[in-house]
mmCIF file with all atom_site columns, N, CA and C in Angstrom:
data_model
loop_
_atom_site.group_PDB
_atom_site.id
_atom_site.type_symbol
_atom_site.label_atom_id
_atom_site.label_alt_id
_atom_site.label_comp_id
_atom_site.label_asym_id
_atom_site.label_entity_id
_atom_site.label_seq_id
_atom_site.pdbx_PDB_ins_code
_atom_site.Cartn_x
_atom_site.Cartn_y
_atom_site.Cartn_z
_atom_site.occupancy
_atom_site.B_iso_or_equiv
_atom_site.pdbx_formal_charge
_atom_site.auth_seq_id
_atom_site.auth_comp_id
_atom_site.auth_asym_id
_atom_site.auth_atom_id
_atom_site.pdbx_PDB_model_num
ATOM 1   N N  . MET A 1 1  ? 79.643  91.769  101.762 1.00 0.00 ? 1  MET A N  1
ATOM 2   C CA . MET A 1 1  ? 80.420  91.190  101.168 1.00 0.00 ? 1  MET A CA 1
ATOM 3   C C  . MET A 1 1  ? 79.639  89.808  101.307 1.00 0.00 ? 1  MET A C  1
ATOM 4   N N  . SER A 1 2  ? 79.385  88.665  99.907  1.00 0.00 ? 2  SER A N  1
ATOM 5   C CA . SER A 1 2  ? 78.956  87.363  100.399 1.00 0.00 ? 2  SER A CA 1
ATOM 6   C C  . SER A 1 2  ? 80.136  86.643  100.929 1.00 0.00 ? 2  SER A C  1
ATOM 7   N N  . ARG A 1 3  ? 80.062  85.462  101.110 1.00 0.00 ? 3  ARG A N  1
ATOM 8   C CA . ARG A 1 3  ? 81.031  84.328  101.348 1.00 0.00 ? 3  ARG A CA 1
ATOM 9   C C  . ARG A 1 3  ? 81.520  83.976  99.786  1.00 0.00 ? 3  ARG A C  1
ATOM 10  N N  . GLN A 1 4  ? 80.922  84.172  99.141  1.00 0.00 ? 4  GLN A N  1
ATOM 11  C CA . GLN A 1 4  ? 81.665  83.934  97.497  1.00 0.00 ? 4  GLN A CA 1
ATOM 12  C C  . GLN A 1 4  ? 82.575  84.739  97.159  1.00 0.00 ? 4  GLN A C  1
ATOM 13  N N  . GLN A 1 5  ? 82.472  86.278  97.518  1.00 0.00 ? 5  GLN A N  1
ATOM 14  C CA . GLN A 1 5  ? 83.157  86.913  97.191  1.00 0.00 ? 5  GLN A CA 1
ATOM 15  C C  . GLN A 1 5  ? 84.283  87.215  98.001  1.00 0.00 ? 5  GLN A C  1
ATOM 16  N N  . GLU A 1 6  ? 83.908  87.020  99.659  1.00 0.00 ? 6  GLU A N  1
ATOM 17  C CA . GLU A 1 6  ? 85.474  86.763  100.398 1.00 0.00 ? 6  GLU A CA 1
ATOM 18  C C  . GLU A 1 6  ? 85.881  85.891  100.060 1.00 0.00 ? 6  GLU A C  1
ATOM 19  N N  . ARG A 1 7  ? 86.031  84.940  99.535  1.00 0.00 ? 7  ARG A N  1
ATOM 20  C CA . ARG A 1 7  ? 86.426  83.984  98.687  1.00 0.00 ? 7  ARG A CA 1
ATOM 21  C C  . ARG A 1 7  ? 87.614  83.888  97.855  1.00 0.00 ? 7  ARG A C  1
ATOM 22  N N  . GLU A 1 8  ? 86.633  84.659  96.941  1.00 0.00 ? 8  GLU A N  1
ATOM 23  C CA . GLU A 1 8  ? 87.218  85.562  95.526  1.00 0.00 ? 8  GLU A CA 1
ATOM 24  C C  . GLU A 1 8  ? 88.303  86.588  95.980  1.00 0.00 ? 8  GLU A C  1
ATOM 25  N N  . SER A 1 9  ? 87.949  87.425  96.714  1.00 0.00 ? 9  SER A N  1
ATOM 26  C CA . SER A 1 9  ? 89.119  88.257  97.375  1.00 0.00 ? 9  SER A CA 1
ATOM 27  C C  . SER A 1 9  ? 90.264  87.907  97.782  1.00 0.00 ? 9  SER A C  1
ATOM 28  N N  . ASN A 1 10 ? 90.423  86.279  98.818  1.00 0.00 ? 10 ASN A N  1
ATOM 29  C CA . ASN A 1 10 ? 91.485  85.694  99.247  1.00 0.00 ? 10 ASN A CA 1
ATOM 30  C C  . ASN A 1 10 ? 91.881  85.793  98.242  1.00 0.00 ? 10 ASN A C  1
ATOM 31  N N  . LEU A 1 11 ? 91.379  84.407  97.321  1.00 0.00 ? 11 LEU A N  1
ATOM 32  C CA . LEU A 1 11 ? 92.381  84.354  96.298  1.00 0.00 ? 11 LEU A CA 1
ATOM 33  C C  . LEU A 1 11 ? 92.868  84.885  95.326  1.00 0.00 ? 11 LEU A C  1
ATOM 34  N N  . ILE A 1 12 ? 92.351  86.235  95.321  1.00 0.00 ? 12 ILE A N  1
ATOM 35  C CA . ILE A 1 12 ? 92.853  87.025  94.583  1.00 0.00 ? 12 ILE A CA 1
ATOM 36  C C  . ILE A 1 12 ? 94.271  87.758  95.311  1.00 0.00 ? 12 ILE A C  1
ATOM 37  N N  . VAL A 1 13 ? 94.328  87.888  96.703  1.00 0.00 ? 13 VAL A N  1
ATOM 38  C CA . VAL A 1 13 ? 95.110  88.381  97.256  1.00 0.00 ? 13 VAL A CA 1
ATOM 39  C C  . VAL A 1 13 ? 96.328  87.151  97.359  1.00 0.00 ? 13 VAL A C  1
ATOM 40  N N  . VAL A 1 14 ? 95.896  86.180  97.613  1.00 0.00 ? 14 VAL A N  1
ATOM 41  C CA . VAL A 1 14 ? 96.647  84.825  97.761  1.00 0.00 ? 14 VAL A CA 1
ATOM 42  C C  . VAL A 1 14 ? 97.553  84.758  96.331  1.00 0.00 ? 14 VAL A C  1
ATOM 43  N N  . ALA A 1 15 ? 96.695  84.853  94.884  1.00 0.00 ? 15 ALA A N  1
ATOM 44  C CA . ALA A 1 15 ? 97.311  84.314  94.008  1.00 0.00 ? 15 ALA A CA 1
ATOM 45  C C  . ALA A 1 15 ? 98.560  86.061  93.533  1.00 0.00 ? 15 ALA A C  1
ATOM 46  N N  . ALA A 1 16 ? 97.797  87.040  94.060  1.00 0.00 ? 16 ALA A N  1
ATOM 47  C CA . ALA A 1 16 ? 98.747  88.527  94.039  1.00 0.00 ? 16 ALA A CA 1
ATOM 48  C C  . ALA A 1 16 ? 100.100 88.086  94.798  1.00 0.00 ? 16 ALA A C  1
ATOM 49  N N  . VAL A 1 17 ? 99.999  88.043  95.930  1.00 0.00 ? 17 VAL A N  1
ATOM 50  C CA . VAL A 1 17 ? 101.511 87.444  97.136  1.00 0.00 ? 17 VAL A CA 1
ATOM 51  C C  . VAL A 1 17 ? 102.486 86.563  96.327  1.00 0.00 ? 17 VAL A C  1
ATOM 52  N N  . GLU A 1 18 ? 102.046 85.336  95.589  1.00 0.00 ? 18 GLU A N  1
ATOM 53  C CA . GLU A 1 18 ? 102.401 84.490  95.239  1.00 0.00 ? 18 GLU A CA 1
ATOM 54  C C  . GLU A 1 18 ? 103.093 84.946  93.876  1.00 0.00 ? 18 GLU A C  1
ATOM 55  N N  . GLU A 1 19 ? 102.127 85.662  92.968  1.00 0.00 ? 19 GLU A N  1
ATOM 56  C CA . GLU A 1 19 ? 102.702 85.778  91.524  1.00 0.00 ? 19 GLU A CA 1
ATOM 57  C C  . GLU A 1 19 ? 103.785 87.590  91.779  1.00 0.00 ? 19 GLU A C  1
ATOM 58  N N  . TYR A 1 20 ? 103.628 88.141  92.735  1.00 0.00 ? 20 TYR A N  1
ATOM 59  C CA . TYR A 1 20 ? 104.738 89.253  93.342  1.00 0.00 ? 20 TYR A CA 1
ATOM 60  C C  . TYR A 1 20 ? 105.850 88.653  93.567  1.00 0.00 ? 20 TYR A C  1
ATOM 61  N N  . GLY A 1 21 ? 105.904 87.925  94.599  1.00 0.00 ? 21 GLY A N  1
ATOM 62  C CA . GLY A 1 21 ? 106.672 86.759  94.911  1.00 0.00 ? 21 GLY A CA 1
ATOM 63  C C  . GLY A 1 21 ? 107.759 86.541  93.680  1.00 0.00 ? 21 GLY A C  1
ATOM 64  N N  . ALA A 1 22 ? 107.383 85.769  92.630  1.00 0.00 ? 22 ALA A N  1
ATOM 65  C CA . ALA A 1 22 ? 107.954 84.789  91.879  1.00 0.00 ? 22 ALA A CA 1
ATOM 66  C C  . ALA A 1 22 ? 108.158 85.704  91.167  1.00 0.00 ? 22 ALA A C  1
ATOM 67  N N  . ARG A 1 23 ? 107.449 86.786  90.567  1.00 0.00 ? 23 ARG A N  1
ATOM 68  C CA . ARG A 1 23 ? 108.290 88.087  90.067  1.00 0.00 ? 23 ARG A CA 1
ATOM 69  C C  . ARG A 1 23 ? 109.753 88.528  90.374  1.00 0.00 ? 23 ARG A C  1
ATOM 70  N N  . HIS A 1 24 ? 110.019 89.020  91.539  1.00 0.00 ? 24 HIS A N  1
ATOM 71  C CA . HIS A 1 24 ? 110.760 89.722  91.868  1.00 0.00 ? 24 HIS A CA 1
ATOM 72  C C  . HIS A 1 24 ? 111.180 88.868  92.963  1.00 0.00 ? 24 HIS A C  1
ATOM 73  N N  . HIS A 1 25 ? 111.169 87.493  92.949  1.00 0.00 ? 25 HIS A N  1
ATOM 74  C CA . HIS A 1 25 ? 112.141 86.909  93.841  1.00 0.00 ? 25 HIS A CA 1
ATOM 75  C C  . HIS A 1 25 ? 112.171 86.913  95.042  1.00 0.00 ? 25 HIS A C  1
ATOM 76  N N  . ILE A 1 26 ? 110.945 87.299  95.638  1.00 0.00 ? 26 ILE A N  1
ATOM 77  C CA . ILE A 1 26 ? 110.959 87.273  96.708  1.00 0.00 ? 26 ILE A CA 1
ATOM 78  C C  . ILE A 1 26 ? 110.090 86.613  97.918  1.00 0.00 ? 26 ILE A C  1
ATOM 79  N N  . PRO A 1 27 ? 110.434 85.989  98.667  1.00 0.00 ? 27 PRO A N  1
ATOM 80  C CA . PRO A 1 27 ? 110.064 85.040  99.719  1.00 0.00 ? 27 PRO A CA 1
ATOM 81  C C  . PRO A 1 27 ? 108.319 85.555  100.020 1.00 0.00 ? 27 PRO A C  1
ATOM 82  N N  . VAL A 1 28 ? 107.524 84.730  99.715  1.00 0.00 ? 28 VAL A N  1
ATOM 83  C CA . VAL A 1 28 ? 106.096 84.988  100.323 1.00 0.00 ? 28 VAL A CA 1
ATOM 84  C C  . VAL A 1 28 ? 105.983 86.045  102.022 1.00 0.00 ? 28 VAL A C  1
ATOM 85  N N  . LYS A 1 29 ? 106.858 85.532  102.578 1.00 0.00 ? 29 LYS A N  1
ATOM 86  C CA . LYS A 1 29 ? 106.632 86.042  104.126 1.00 0.00 ? 29 LYS A CA 1
ATOM 87  C C  . LYS A 1 29 ? 107.304 87.613  104.014 1.00 0.00 ? 29 LYS A C  1
ATOM 88  N N  . GLU A 1 30 ? 108.074 88.147  103.079 1.00 0.00 ? 30 GLU A N  1
ATOM 89  C CA . GLU A 1 30 ? 108.584 89.256  102.664 1.00 0.00 ? 30 GLU A CA 1
ATOM 90  C C  . GLU A 1 30 ? 107.463 90.250  101.894 1.00 0.00 ? 30 GLU A C  1
ATOM 91  N N  . VAL A 1 31 ? 107.115 89.638  101.104 1.00 0.00 ? 31 VAL A N  1
ATOM 92  C CA . VAL A 1 31 ? 105.689 89.961  100.160 1.00 0.00 ? 31 VAL A CA 1
ATOM 93  C C  . VAL A 1 31 ? 104.346 90.534  101.092 1.00 0.00 ? 31 VAL A C  1
ATOM 94  N N  . LEU A 1 32 ? 104.082 89.503  101.813 1.00 0.00 ? 32 LEU A N  1
ATOM 95  C CA . LEU A 1 32 ? 103.120 89.930  102.666 1.00 0.00 ? 32 LEU A CA 1
ATOM 96  C C  . LEU A 1 32 ? 103.253 90.924  103.643 1.00 0.00 ? 32 LEU A C  1
ATOM 97  N N  . SER A 1 33 ? 104.525 91.445  103.990 1.00 0.00 ? 33 SER A N  1
ATOM 98  C CA . SER A 1 33 ? 105.275 92.473  104.914 1.00 0.00 ? 33 SER A CA 1
ATOM 99  C C  . SER A 1 33 ? 104.818 93.655  104.077 1.00 0.00 ? 33 SER A C  1
ATOM 100 N N  . LEU A 1 34 ? 105.468 93.355  103.056 1.00 0.00 ? 34 LEU A N  1
ATOM 101 C CA . LEU A 1 34 ? 105.284 94.758  101.960 1.00 0.00 ? 34 LEU A CA 1
ATOM 102 C C  . LEU A 1 34 ? 104.095 95.200  101.467 1.00 0.00 ? 34 LEU A C  1
ATOM 103 N N  . PHE A 1 35 ? 103.211 94.277  101.433 1.00 0.00 ? 35 PHE A N  1
ATOM 104 C CA . PHE A 1 35 ? 102.150 94.235  100.766 1.00 0.00 ? 35 PHE A CA 1
ATOM 105 C C  . PHE A 1 35 ? 101.354 94.865  101.892 1.00 0.00 ? 35 PHE A C  1
ATOM 106 N N  . ARG A 1 36 ? 101.328 94.441  103.799 1.00 0.00 ? 36 ARG A N  1
ATOM 107 C CA . ARG A 1 36 ? 100.674 94.964  104.480 1.00 0.00 ? 36 ARG A CA 1
ATOM 108 C C  . ARG A 1 36 ? 101.284 96.451  104.834 1.00 0.00 ? 36 ARG A C  1
ATOM 109 N N  . ARG A 1 37 ? 102.951 96.434  104.990 1.00 0.00 ? 37 ARG A N  1
ATOM 110 C CA . ARG A 1 37 ? 103.275 98.273  104.878 1.00 0.00 ? 37 ARG A CA 1
ATOM 111 C C  . ARG A 1 37 ? 102.250 98.825  103.733 1.00 0.00 ? 37 ARG A C  1
ATOM 112 N N  . TYR A 1 38 ? 102.247 98.613  102.735 1.00 0.00 ? 38 TYR A N  1
ATOM 113 C CA . TYR A 1 38 ? 101.412 99.698  102.194 1.00 0.00 ? 38 TYR A CA 1
ATOM 114 C C  . TYR A 1 38 ? 99.994  99.581  101.689 1.00 0.00 ? 38 TYR A C  1
ATOM 115 N N  . ASP A 1 39 ? 99.352  98.522  102.687 1.00 0.00 ? 39 ASP A N  1
ATOM 116 C CA . ASP A 1 39 ? 97.771  98.498  102.336 1.00 0.00 ? 39 ASP A CA 1
ATOM 117 C C  . ASP A 1 39 ? 97.471  97.687  101.420 1.00 0.00 ? 39 ASP A C  1
ATOM 118 N N  . ILE A 1 40 ? 98.143  96.549  100.475 1.00 0.00 ? 40 ILE A N  1
ATOM 119 C CA . ILE A 1 40 ? 97.869  96.307  99.341  1.00 0.00 ? 40 ILE A CA 1
ATOM 120 C C  . ILE A 1 40 ? 96.930  95.293  99.449  1.00 0.00 ? 40 ILE A C  1
ATOM 121 N N  . THR A 1 41 ? 97.153  94.509  100.552 1.00 0.00 ? 41 THR A N  1
ATOM 122 C CA . THR A 1 41 ? 95.921  93.349  100.834 1.00 0.00 ? 41 THR A CA 1
ATOM 123 C C  . THR A 1 41 ? 94.582  94.287  100.850 1.00 0.00 ? 41 THR A C  1
ATOM 124 N N  . ASP A 1 42 ? 94.220  95.166  101.652 1.00 0.00 ? 42 ASP A N  1
ATOM 125 C CA . ASP A 1 42 ? 93.192  95.453  101.173 1.00 0.00 ? 42 ASP A CA 1
ATOM 126 C C  . ASP A 1 42 ? 92.636  96.372  100.168 1.00 0.00 ? 42 ASP A C  1
ATOM 127 N N  . LEU A 1 43 ? 93.889  96.878  99.670  1.00 0.00 ? 43 LEU A N  1
ATOM 128 C CA . LEU A 1 43 ? 93.516  98.174  98.321  1.00 0.00 ? 43 LEU A CA 1
ATOM 129 C C  . LEU A 1 43 ? 92.961  96.902  97.045  1.00 0.00 ? 43 LEU A C  1
ATOM 130 N N  . LEU A 1 44 ? 93.831  95.634  97.129  1.00 0.00 ? 44 LEU A N  1
ATOM 131 C CA . LEU A 1 44 ? 93.142  94.284  96.293  1.00 0.00 ? 44 LEU A CA 1
ATOM 132 C C  . LEU A 1 44 ? 91.750  94.045  96.654  1.00 0.00 ? 44 LEU A C  1
ATOM 133 N N  . ARG A 1 45 ? 91.517  93.595  98.219  1.00 0.00 ? 45 ARG A N  1
ATOM 134 C CA . ARG A 1 45 ? 90.094  93.480  98.553  1.00 0.00 ? 45 ARG A CA 1
ATOM 135 C C  . ARG A 1 45 ? 89.287  94.486  97.865  1.00 0.00 ? 45 ARG A C  1
ATOM 136 N N  . SER A 1 46 ? 89.640  95.422  98.124  1.00 0.00 ? 46 SER A N  1
ATOM 137 C CA . SER A 1 46 ? 88.458  96.552  97.254  1.00 0.00 ? 46 SER A CA 1
ATOM 138 C C  . SER A 1 46 ? 88.352  96.867  96.044  1.00 0.00 ? 46 SER A C  1
ATOM 139 N N  . GLN A 1 47 ? 88.957  96.141  95.067  1.00 0.00 ? 47 GLN A N  1
ATOM 140 C CA . GLN A 1 47 ? 89.146  96.237  93.732  1.00 0.00 ? 47 GLN A CA 1
ATOM 141 C C  . GLN A 1 47 ? 88.633  94.778  93.002  1.00 0.00 ? 47 GLN A C  1
ATOM 142 N N  . HIS A 1 48 ? 87.600  93.921  93.875  1.00 0.00 ? 48 HIS A N  1
ATOM 143 C CA . HIS A 1 48 ? 87.475  92.569  93.921  1.00 0.00 ? 48 HIS A CA 1
ATOM 144 C C  . HIS A 1 48 ? 86.589  92.425  92.701  1.00 0.00 ? 48 HIS A C  1
ATOM 145 N N  . LYS A 1 49 ? 85.879  93.280  92.584  1.00 0.00 ? 49 LYS A N  1
ATOM 146 C CA . LYS A 1 49 ? 84.552  93.394  91.363  1.00 0.00 ? 49 LYS A CA 1
ATOM 147 C C  . LYS A 1 49 ? 85.421  93.259  89.838  1.00 0.00 ? 49 LYS A C  1
ATOM 148 N N  . VAL A 1 50 ? 86.657  94.336  89.892  1.00 0.00 ? 50 VAL A N  1
ATOM 149 C CA . VAL A 1 50 ? 87.362  94.242  88.466  1.00 0.00 ? 50 VAL A CA 1
ATOM 150 C C  . VAL A 1 50 ? 88.104  93.246  88.658  1.00 0.00 ? 50 VAL A C  1
ATOM 151 N N  . LEU A 1 51 ? 89.023  93.027  90.015  1.00 0.00 ? 51 LEU A N  1
ATOM 152 C CA . LEU A 1 51 ? 90.012  91.948  89.308  1.00 0.00 ? 51 LEU A CA 1
ATOM 153 C C  . LEU A 1 51 ? 89.341  90.367  89.296  1.00 0.00 ? 51 LEU A C  1
ATOM 154 N N  . HIS A 1 52 ? 88.145  90.139  90.271  1.00 0.00 ? 52 HIS A N  1
ATOM 155 C CA . HIS A 1 52 ? 88.249  88.584  89.824  1.00 0.00 ? 52 HIS A CA 1
ATOM 156 C C  . HIS A 1 52 ? 87.311  88.471  88.353  1.00 0.00 ? 52 HIS A C  1
ATOM 157 N N  . THR A 1 53 ? 87.196  89.494  87.608  1.00 0.00 ? 53 THR A N  1
ATOM 158 C CA . THR A 1 53 ? 86.863  88.966  86.157  1.00 0.00 ? 53 THR A CA 1
ATOM 159 C C  . THR A 1 53 ? 88.264  88.972  84.959  1.00 0.00 ? 53 THR A C  1
ATOM 160 N N  . MET A 1 54 ? 89.283  89.099  85.608  1.00 0.00 ? 54 MET A N  1
ATOM 161 C CA . MET A 1 54 ? 90.813  88.759  85.246  1.00 0.00 ? 54 MET A CA 1
ATOM 162 C C  . MET A 1 54 ? 91.358  87.853  85.468  1.00 0.00 ? 54 MET A C  1
ATOM 163 N N  . ASP A 1 55 ? 92.556  87.576  84.939  1.00 0.00 ? 55 ASP A N  1
ATOM 164 C CA . ASP A 1 55 ? 93.504  86.670  85.393  1.00 0.00 ? 55 ASP A CA 1
ATOM 165 C C  . ASP A 1 55 ? 94.264  87.187  86.480  1.00 0.00 ? 55 ASP A C  1
ATOM 166 N N  . LEU A 1 56 ? 94.471  86.132  87.312  1.00 0.00 ? 56 LEU A N  1
ATOM 167 C CA . LEU A 1 56 ? 94.715  85.980  88.389  1.00 0.00 ? 56 LEU A CA 1
ATOM 168 C C  . LEU A 1 56 ? 96.161  87.085  88.529  1.00 0.00 ? 56 LEU A C  1
ATOM 169 N N  . GLY A 1 57 ? 96.901  86.878  87.819  1.00 0.00 ? 57 GLY A N  1
ATOM 170 C CA . GLY A 1 57 ? 98.473  87.647  87.834  1.00 0.00 ? 57 GLY A CA 1
ATOM 171 C C  . GLY A 1 57 ? 98.183  89.122  87.725  1.00 0.00 ? 57 GLY A C  1
ATOM 172 N N  . GLU A 1 58 ? 96.812  89.524  87.312  1.00 0.00 ? 58 GLU A N  1
ATOM 173 C CA . GLU A 1 58 ? 96.732  90.905  87.566  1.00 0.00 ? 58 GLU A CA 1
ATOM 174 C C  . GLU A 1 58 ? 96.384  91.334  88.942  1.00 0.00 ? 58 GLU A C  1
ATOM 175 N N  . GLY A 1 59 ? 96.438  90.678  89.750  1.00 0.00 ? 59 GLY A N  1
ATOM 176 C CA . GLY A 1 59 ? 96.438  91.375  91.044  1.00 0.00 ? 59 GLY A CA 1
ATOM 177 C C  . GLY A 1 59 ? 97.761  91.914  91.558  1.00 0.00 ? 59 GLY A C  1
ATOM 178 N N  . ALA A 1 60 ? 98.977  90.636  91.161  1.00 0.00 ? 60 ALA A N  1
ATOM 179 C CA . ALA A 1 60 ? 100.491 91.273  91.157  1.00 0.00 ? 60 ALA A CA 1
ATOM 180 C C  . ALA A 1 60 ? 100.518 92.897  90.356  1.00 0.00 ? 60 ALA A C  1
ATOM 181 N N  . SER A 1 61 ? 99.876  92.796  89.348  1.00 0.00 ? 61 SER A N  1
ATOM 182 C CA . SER A 1 61 ? 100.546 93.562  88.278  1.00 0.00 ? 61 SER A CA 1
ATOM 183 C C  . SER A 1 61 ? 99.926  95.253  89.043  1.00 0.00 ? 61 SER A C  1
ATOM 184 N N  . PHE A 1 62 ? 98.448  95.106  89.657  1.00 0.00 ? 62 PHE A N  1
ATOM 185 C CA . PHE A 1 62 ? 98.103  96.351  90.172  1.00 0.00 ? 62 PHE A CA 1
ATOM 186 C C  . PHE A 1 62 ? 98.935  96.233  91.490  1.00 0.00 ? 62 PHE A C  1
ATOM 187 N N  . ALA A 1 63 ? 99.307  95.444  92.249  1.00 0.00 ? 63 ALA A N  1
ATOM 188 C CA . ALA A 1 63 ? 100.395 95.871  93.045  1.00 0.00 ? 63 ALA A CA 1
ATOM 189 C C  . ALA A 1 63 ? 101.242 96.156  93.066  1.00 0.00 ? 63 ALA A C  1
ATOM 190 N N  . GLU A 1 64 ? 101.982 95.714  91.735  1.00 0.00 ? 64 GLU A N  1
ATOM 191 C CA . GLU A 1 64 ? 103.305 96.274  91.340  1.00 0.00 ? 64 GLU A CA 1
ATOM 192 C C  . GLU A 1 64 ? 103.305 98.132  90.704  1.00 0.00 ? 64 GLU A C  1
ATOM 193 N N  . SER A 1 65 ? 101.933 98.258  90.710  1.00 0.00 ? 65 SER A N  1
ATOM 194 C CA . SER A 1 65 ? 101.580 99.921  89.696  1.00 0.00 ? 65 SER A CA 1
ATOM 195 C C  . SER A 1 65 ? 101.251 100.391 90.841  1.00 0.00 ? 65 SER A C  1
ATOM 196 N N  . VAL A 1 66 ? 101.008 100.257 92.239  1.00 0.00 ? 66 VAL A N  1
ATOM 197 C CA . VAL A 1 66 ? 100.799 100.941 93.524  1.00 0.00 ? 66 VAL A CA 1
ATOM 198 C C  . VAL A 1 66 ? 102.198 100.977 94.160  1.00 0.00 ? 66 VAL A C  1
ATOM 199 N N  . LEU A 1 67 ? 102.863 100.273 94.416  1.00 0.00 ? 67 LEU A N  1
ATOM 200 C CA . LEU A 1 67 ? 104.236 99.652  94.838  1.00 0.00 ? 67 LEU A CA 1
ATOM 201 C C  . LEU A 1 67 ? 105.321 100.850 93.787  1.00 0.00 ? 67 LEU A C  1
ATOM 202 N N  . GLN A 1 68 ? 104.704 101.208 93.135  1.00 0.00 ? 68 GLN A N  1
ATOM 203 C CA . GLN A 1 68 ? 105.654 102.220 91.875  1.00 0.00 ? 68 GLN A CA 1
ATOM 204 C C  . GLN A 1 68 ? 105.339 103.375 91.934  1.00 0.00 ? 68 GLN A C  1
ATOM 205 N N  . GLY A 1 69 ? 103.876 103.764 92.560  1.00 0.00 ? 69 GLY A N  1
ATOM 206 C CA . GLY A 1 69 ? 103.636 104.781 92.978  1.00 0.00 ? 69 GLY A CA 1
ATOM 207 C C  . GLY A 1 69 ? 104.247 105.608 94.423  1.00 0.00 ? 69 GLY A C  1
ATOM 208 N N  . ALA A 1 70 ? 104.460 104.606 95.051  1.00 0.00 ? 70 ALA A N  1
ATOM 209 C CA . ALA A 1 70 ? 105.012 104.997 96.636  1.00 0.00 ? 70 ALA A CA 1
ATOM 210 C C  . ALA A 1 70 ? 106.344 104.959 96.459  1.00 0.00 ? 70 ALA A C  1
ATOM 211 N N  . ALA A 1 71 ? 107.112 104.986 95.335  1.00 0.00 ? 71 ALA A N  1
ATOM 212 C CA . ALA A 1 71 ? 108.382 105.150 94.937  1.00 0.00 ? 71 ALA A CA 1
ATOM 213 C C  . ALA A 1 71 ? 109.222 104.563 96.142  1.00 0.00 ? 71 ALA A C  1
ATOM 214 N N  . LEU A 1 72 ? 109.229 103.327 95.685  1.00 0.00 ? 72 LEU A N  1
ATOM 215 C CA . LEU A 1 72 ? 110.421 102.493 97.128  1.00 0.00 ? 72 LEU A CA 1
ATOM 216 C C  . LEU A 1 72 ? 111.622 102.627 96.717  1.00 0.00 ? 72 LEU A C  1
#
C-alpha cells in the first residue's frame, strides 16, 4: 500500500469511527473498542479501494452492516 493509500485508509477509519459514534450516541473511545473487538478497522482498511471513492459516511454504514451480521 502506498503512503497515499495508507493516509486515505486512516481517514476512512477515523471518519467511520466518528460517524458511527455520532449516529449511535457513543463516545469515540467506545466505538474504537467495539471496532477493535470485531476487527472493523482492518475490514475498513481492506475495503480501501471501494470506500475511498464514496462518501466518508459509507465507512460507518459498512461498520453497521458488519456489526449487524455479528448479532450484537
